[in-house]
Coordinates of C-alpha atoms in Angstrom, one line a residue:
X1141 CA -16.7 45.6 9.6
X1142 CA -13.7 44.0 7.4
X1143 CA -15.2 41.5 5.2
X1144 CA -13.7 39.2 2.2
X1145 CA -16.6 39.2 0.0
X1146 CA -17.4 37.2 -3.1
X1147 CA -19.9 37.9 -5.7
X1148 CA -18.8 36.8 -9.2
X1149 CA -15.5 38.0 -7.6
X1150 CA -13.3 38.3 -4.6
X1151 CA -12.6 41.2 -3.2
X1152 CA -11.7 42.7 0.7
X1153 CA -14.2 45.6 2.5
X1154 CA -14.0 47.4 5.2
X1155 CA -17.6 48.9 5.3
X1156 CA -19.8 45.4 5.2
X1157 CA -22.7 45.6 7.3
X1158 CA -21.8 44.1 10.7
X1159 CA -24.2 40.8 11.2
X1160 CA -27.2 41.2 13.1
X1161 CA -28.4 38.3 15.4
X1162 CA -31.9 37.1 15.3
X1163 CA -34.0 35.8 18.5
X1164 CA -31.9 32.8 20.0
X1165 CA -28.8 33.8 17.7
X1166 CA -25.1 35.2 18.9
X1167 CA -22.9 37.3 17.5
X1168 CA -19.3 35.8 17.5
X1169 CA -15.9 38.1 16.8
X1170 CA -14.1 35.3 14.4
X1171 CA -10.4 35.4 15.5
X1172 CA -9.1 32.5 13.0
X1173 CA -10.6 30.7 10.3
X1174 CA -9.3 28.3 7.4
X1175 CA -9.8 27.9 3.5
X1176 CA -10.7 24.6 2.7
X1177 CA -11.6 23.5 -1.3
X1178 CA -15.4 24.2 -0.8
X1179 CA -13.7 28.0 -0.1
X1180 CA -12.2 28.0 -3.5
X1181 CA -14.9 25.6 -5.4
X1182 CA -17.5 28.6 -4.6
X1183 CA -15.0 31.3 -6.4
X1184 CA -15.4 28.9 -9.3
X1185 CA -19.3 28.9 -8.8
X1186 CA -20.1 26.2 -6.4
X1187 CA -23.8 26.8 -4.9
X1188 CA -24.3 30.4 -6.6
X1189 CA -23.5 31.9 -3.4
X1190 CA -23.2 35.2 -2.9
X1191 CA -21.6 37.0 0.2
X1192 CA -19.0 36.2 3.4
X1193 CA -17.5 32.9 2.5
X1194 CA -15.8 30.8 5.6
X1195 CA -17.2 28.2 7.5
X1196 CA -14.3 26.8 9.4
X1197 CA -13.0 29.3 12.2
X1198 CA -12.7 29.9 16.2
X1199 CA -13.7 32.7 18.1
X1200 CA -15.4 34.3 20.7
X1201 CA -19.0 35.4 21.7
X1202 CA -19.3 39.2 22.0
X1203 CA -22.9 39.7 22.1
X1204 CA -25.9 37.5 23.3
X1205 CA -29.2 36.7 25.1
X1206 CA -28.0 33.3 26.4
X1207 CA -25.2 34.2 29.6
X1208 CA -23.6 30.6 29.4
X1209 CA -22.3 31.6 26.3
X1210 CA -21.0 35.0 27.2
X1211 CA -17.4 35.3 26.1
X1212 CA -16.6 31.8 25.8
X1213 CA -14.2 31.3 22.8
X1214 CA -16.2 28.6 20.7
X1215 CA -16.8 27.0 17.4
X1216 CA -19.8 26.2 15.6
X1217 CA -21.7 24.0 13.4
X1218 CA -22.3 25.4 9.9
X1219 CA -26.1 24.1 9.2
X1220 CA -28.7 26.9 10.8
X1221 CA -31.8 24.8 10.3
X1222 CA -36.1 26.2 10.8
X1223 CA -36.5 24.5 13.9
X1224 CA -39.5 23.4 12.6
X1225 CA -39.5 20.7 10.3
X1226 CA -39.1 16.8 10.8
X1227 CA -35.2 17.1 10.5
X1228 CA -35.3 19.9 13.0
X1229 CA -37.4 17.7 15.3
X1230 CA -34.7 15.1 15.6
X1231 CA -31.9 17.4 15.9
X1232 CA -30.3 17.4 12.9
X1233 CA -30.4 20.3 11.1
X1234 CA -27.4 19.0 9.0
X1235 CA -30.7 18.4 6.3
X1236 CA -33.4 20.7 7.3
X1237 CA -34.9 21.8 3.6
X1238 CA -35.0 25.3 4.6
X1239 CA -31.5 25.4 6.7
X1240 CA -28.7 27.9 5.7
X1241 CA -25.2 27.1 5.7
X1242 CA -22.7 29.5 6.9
X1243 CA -20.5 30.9 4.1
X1244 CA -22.5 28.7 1.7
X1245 CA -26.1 28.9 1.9
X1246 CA -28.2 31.6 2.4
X1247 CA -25.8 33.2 5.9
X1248 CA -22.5 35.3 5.8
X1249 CA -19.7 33.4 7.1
X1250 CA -16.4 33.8 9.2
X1251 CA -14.2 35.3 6.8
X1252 CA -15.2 38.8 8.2
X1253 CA -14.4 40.2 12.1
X1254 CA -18.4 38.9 13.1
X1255 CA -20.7 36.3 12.2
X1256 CA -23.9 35.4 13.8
X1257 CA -24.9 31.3 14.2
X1258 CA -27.6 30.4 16.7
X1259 CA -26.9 29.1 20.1
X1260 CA -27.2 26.1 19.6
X1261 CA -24.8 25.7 16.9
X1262 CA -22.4 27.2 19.5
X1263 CA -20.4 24.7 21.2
X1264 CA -17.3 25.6 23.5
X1265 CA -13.7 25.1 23.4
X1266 CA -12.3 23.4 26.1
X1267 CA -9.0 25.2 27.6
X1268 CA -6.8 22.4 26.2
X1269 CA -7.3 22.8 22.4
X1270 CA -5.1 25.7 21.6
X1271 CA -6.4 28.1 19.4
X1272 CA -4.3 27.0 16.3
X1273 CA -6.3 23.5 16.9
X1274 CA -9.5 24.8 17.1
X1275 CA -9.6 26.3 13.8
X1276 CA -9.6 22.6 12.3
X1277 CA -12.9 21.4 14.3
X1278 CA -15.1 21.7 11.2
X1279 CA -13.2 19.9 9.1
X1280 CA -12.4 17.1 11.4
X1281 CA -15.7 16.7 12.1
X1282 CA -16.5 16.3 8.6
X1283 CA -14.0 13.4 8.8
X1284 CA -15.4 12.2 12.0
X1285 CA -19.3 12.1 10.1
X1286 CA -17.3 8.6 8.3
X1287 CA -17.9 6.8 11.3
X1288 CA -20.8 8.3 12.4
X1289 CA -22.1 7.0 8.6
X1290 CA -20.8 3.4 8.7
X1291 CA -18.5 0.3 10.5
X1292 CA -15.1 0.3 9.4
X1293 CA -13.4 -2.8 10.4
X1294 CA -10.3 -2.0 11.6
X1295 CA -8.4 -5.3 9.3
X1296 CA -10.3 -3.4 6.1
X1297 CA -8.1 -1.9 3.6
X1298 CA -8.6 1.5 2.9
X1299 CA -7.5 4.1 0.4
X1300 CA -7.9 7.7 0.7
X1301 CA -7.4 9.7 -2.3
X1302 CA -6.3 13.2 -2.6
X1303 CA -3.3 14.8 -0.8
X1304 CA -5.1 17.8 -0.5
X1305 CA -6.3 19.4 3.1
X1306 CA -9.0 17.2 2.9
X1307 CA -7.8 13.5 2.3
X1308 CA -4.3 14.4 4.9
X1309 CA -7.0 15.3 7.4
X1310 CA -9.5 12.8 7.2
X1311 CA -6.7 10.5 7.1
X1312 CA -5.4 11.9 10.3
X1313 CA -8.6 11.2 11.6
X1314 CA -8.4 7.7 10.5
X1315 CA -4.8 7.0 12.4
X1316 CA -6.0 8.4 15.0
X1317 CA -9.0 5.9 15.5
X1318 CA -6.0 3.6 14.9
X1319 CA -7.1 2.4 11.6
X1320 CA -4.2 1.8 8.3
X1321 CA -5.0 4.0 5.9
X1322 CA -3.2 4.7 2.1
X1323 CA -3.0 8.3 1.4
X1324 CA -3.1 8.1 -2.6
X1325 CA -2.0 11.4 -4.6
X1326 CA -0.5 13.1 -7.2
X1327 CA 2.1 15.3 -5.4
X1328 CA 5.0 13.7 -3.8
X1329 CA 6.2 16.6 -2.1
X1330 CA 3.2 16.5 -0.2
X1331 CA 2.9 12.9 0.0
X1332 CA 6.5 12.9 1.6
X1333 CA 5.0 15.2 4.2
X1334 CA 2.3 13.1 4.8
X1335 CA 4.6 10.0 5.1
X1336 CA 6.5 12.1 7.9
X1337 CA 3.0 12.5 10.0
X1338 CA 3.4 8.0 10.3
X1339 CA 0.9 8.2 7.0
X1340 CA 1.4 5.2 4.4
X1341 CA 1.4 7.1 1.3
X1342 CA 1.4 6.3 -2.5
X1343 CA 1.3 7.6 -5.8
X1344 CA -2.5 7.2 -7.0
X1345 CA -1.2 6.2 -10.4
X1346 CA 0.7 3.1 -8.9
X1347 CA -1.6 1.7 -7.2
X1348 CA -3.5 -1.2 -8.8
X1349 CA -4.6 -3.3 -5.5
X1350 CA -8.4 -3.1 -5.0
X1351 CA -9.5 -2.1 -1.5
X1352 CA -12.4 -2.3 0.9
X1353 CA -13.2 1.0 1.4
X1354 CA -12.3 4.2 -1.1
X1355 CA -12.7 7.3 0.7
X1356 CA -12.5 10.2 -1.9
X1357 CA -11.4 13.5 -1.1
X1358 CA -9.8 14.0 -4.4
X1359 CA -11.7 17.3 -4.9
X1360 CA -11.5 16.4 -8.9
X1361 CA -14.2 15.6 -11.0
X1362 CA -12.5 12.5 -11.9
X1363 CA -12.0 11.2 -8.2
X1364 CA -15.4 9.0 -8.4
X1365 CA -14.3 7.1 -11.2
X1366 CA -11.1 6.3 -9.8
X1367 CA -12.8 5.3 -6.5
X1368 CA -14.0 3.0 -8.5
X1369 CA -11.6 1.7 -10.0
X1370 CA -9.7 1.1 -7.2
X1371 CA -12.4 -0.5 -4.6
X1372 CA -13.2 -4.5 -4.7
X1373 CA -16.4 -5.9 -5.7
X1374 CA -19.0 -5.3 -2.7
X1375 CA -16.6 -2.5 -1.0
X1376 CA -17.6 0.7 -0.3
X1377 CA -17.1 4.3 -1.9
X1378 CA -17.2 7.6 0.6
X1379 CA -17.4 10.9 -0.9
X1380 CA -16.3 13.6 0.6
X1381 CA -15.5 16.1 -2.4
X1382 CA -17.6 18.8 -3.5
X1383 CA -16.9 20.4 -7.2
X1384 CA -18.0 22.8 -9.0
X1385 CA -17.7 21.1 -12.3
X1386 CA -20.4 18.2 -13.1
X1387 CA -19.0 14.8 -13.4
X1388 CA -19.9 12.0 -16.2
X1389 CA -20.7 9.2 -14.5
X1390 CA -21.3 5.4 -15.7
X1391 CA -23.4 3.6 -13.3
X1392 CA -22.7 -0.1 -14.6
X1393 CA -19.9 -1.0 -12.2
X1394 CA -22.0 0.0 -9.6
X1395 CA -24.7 -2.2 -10.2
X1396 CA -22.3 -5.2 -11.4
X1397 CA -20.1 -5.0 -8.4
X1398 CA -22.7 -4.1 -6.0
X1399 CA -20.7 -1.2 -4.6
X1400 CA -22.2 0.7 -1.5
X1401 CA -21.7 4.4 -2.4
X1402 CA -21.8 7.0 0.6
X1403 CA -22.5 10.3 0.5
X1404 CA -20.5 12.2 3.4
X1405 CA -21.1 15.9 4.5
X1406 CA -20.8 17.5 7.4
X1407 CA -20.6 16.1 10.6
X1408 CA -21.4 16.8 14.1
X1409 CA -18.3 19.2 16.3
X1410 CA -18.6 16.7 19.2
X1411 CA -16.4 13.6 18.3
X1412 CA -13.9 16.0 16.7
X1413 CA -13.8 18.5 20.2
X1414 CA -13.1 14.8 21.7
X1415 CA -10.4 13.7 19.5
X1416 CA -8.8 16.6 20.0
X1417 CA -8.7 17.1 23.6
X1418 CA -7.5 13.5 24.1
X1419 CA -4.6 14.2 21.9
X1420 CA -5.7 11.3 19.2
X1421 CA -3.8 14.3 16.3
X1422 CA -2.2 17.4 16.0
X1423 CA -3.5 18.8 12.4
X1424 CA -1.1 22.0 13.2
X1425 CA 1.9 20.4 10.3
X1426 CA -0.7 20.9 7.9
X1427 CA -0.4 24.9 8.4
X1428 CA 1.4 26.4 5.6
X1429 CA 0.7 30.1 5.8
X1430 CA -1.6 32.5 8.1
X1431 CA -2.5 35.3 6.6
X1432 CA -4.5 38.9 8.2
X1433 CA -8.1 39.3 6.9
X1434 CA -6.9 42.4 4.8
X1435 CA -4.6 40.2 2.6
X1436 CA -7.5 37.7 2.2
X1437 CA -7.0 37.9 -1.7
X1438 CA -3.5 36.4 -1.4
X1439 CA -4.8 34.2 1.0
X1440 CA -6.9 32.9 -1.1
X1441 CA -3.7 32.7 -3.8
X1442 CA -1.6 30.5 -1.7
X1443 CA -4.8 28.1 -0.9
X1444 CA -5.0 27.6 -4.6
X1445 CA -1.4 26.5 -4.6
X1446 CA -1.6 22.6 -5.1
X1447 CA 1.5 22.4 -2.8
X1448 CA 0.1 24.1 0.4
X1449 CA -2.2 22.2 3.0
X1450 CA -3.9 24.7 5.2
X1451 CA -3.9 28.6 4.5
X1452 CA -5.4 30.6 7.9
X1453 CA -6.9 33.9 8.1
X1454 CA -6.4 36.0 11.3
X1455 CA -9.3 38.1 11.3
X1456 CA -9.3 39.9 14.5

């Protein structure tokens, strides 16, 4: 099959090894699937992975053992867990030791024509989502994992920083559950987009309120540090960035301020599917470029951009 592969570099096959499913695993033809910064943060080294990057995408199953799933176009949660272990045992496979993580961990992922996810990572698409929504399930329900996490008060102030594909759409996610957000960047040409989606919107280096709640999908190495900065004593810090490059960190504030720090990952495809289907957002404004599978290489150029949102990859 046609395959973006990465190992130490990027390059495009078409001769990779089409994926072959194990017991209670299908085999689904990807038809479109998105770079996000964890994309571009394993080119730069990120896990040490090795293979088919791509974890967000849409598609439909071609091949398997379970006949309610039979050509239904679907999406699919990332974390392939044992089945065995405790975390297994309470259905969350999110933090099974032994799980693999498509495109990240251990399992090819969807920027090729096939990948194969068990069934019960398969969840369909209902016939309202177009397909040009679909493709931003994963990340939306990586959003959607804040409020699975903790209570935000809807009178709390919060910041989001980044105006990368990240912060715009878990602050999407946030208007959409009717809460205020700020969106705090460095790039105003994509802060002024932003402010035309009903965001509130502000240069991070301005801002010198402190807030509730930081959220911080900054994707920098720096972006901690500034969440701290910016969030009142006793608030709470969310990250959502993952880097490549380790970050120095001082503790102190922490402790002095008594700051609640959250780690936040991926999150369960339900509560997104839901927000979608009742219309809460539209994340297609954030599409700035689709690219086929065979020009995944200057795909992956125009996701590197600092002035594009979402880059797409039409695989089939």
């Amino acid at each position: 099959m046609r395959a973006l592969i990465f190992d130490r570099s990027l390059e495009f096959r078409d001769d990779y090894p089409d994926p072959v499913a194990a017991p209670s695993e299908s085999i689904v033809r990807v038809s479109l699937a998105g770079i996000c910064g964890t994309d571009l943060e394993i080119t730069r080294g990120y896990m040490q992975y090795r293979g088919v990057p791509g974890h967000e995408f849409y598609g439909r199953v071609v091949e398997s053992q379970n006949r309610s799933l039979r050509g239904k176009r679907v999406v699919g949660e990332i974390n392939a867990g044992c089945g065995r272990c405790a975390a297994c045992s309470a259905i969350d496979s999110r933090h099974c030791p032994n799980r693999t993580v498509l495109g990240i961990l251990g399992r090819d992922g969807a920027f090729a024509e096939y990948l194969r996810l068990p069934d019960l990572n398969l969840i369909p698409i209902p016939d309202s989502i177009p397909d040009d929504v679909a493709v931003f399930v994963e990340p939306l329900a990586a959003a959607y994992e804040i409020f699975e996490q903790t209570h935000l008060a809807r009178n709390q102030t919060i910041v989001v920083l980044g105006d990368g594909r990240l912060g715009a759409i878990v602050a999407l996610a946030l208007k959409g559950e009717k809460y205020l957000p700020i969106v705090a960047g460095h790039h105003r040409e994509k802060l002024a987009r932003l402010a035309e989606l009903g965001l509130d919107t502000a240069e991070e280096s301005s801002l010198r309120a402190k807030f509730d709640v930081a959220i911080e999908c900054s994707g920098s190495e720096s972006g901690f540090r500034r969440a701290l900065e910016l969030v009142r004593p006793r608030g709470r810090i969310i990250l959502k960035s993952t880097a490549a490059v380790a970050a120095e960190i001082n503790l102190a504030p922490i402790v002095v301020n008594e700051i609640t720090v959250i780690g936040s990952r991926c999150g369960r495809f339900q509560p997104a599917l839901d927000a979608l289907a009742a219309g809460k957002l539209d994340p297609r404004p954030l599409i700035d470029g689709t690219f086929a599978l065979d020009d995944g290489i200057a795909a992956f150029e125009a996701a590197k951009d600092p002035l594009n949102f979402k880059i797409l990859l039409r695989t089939s």
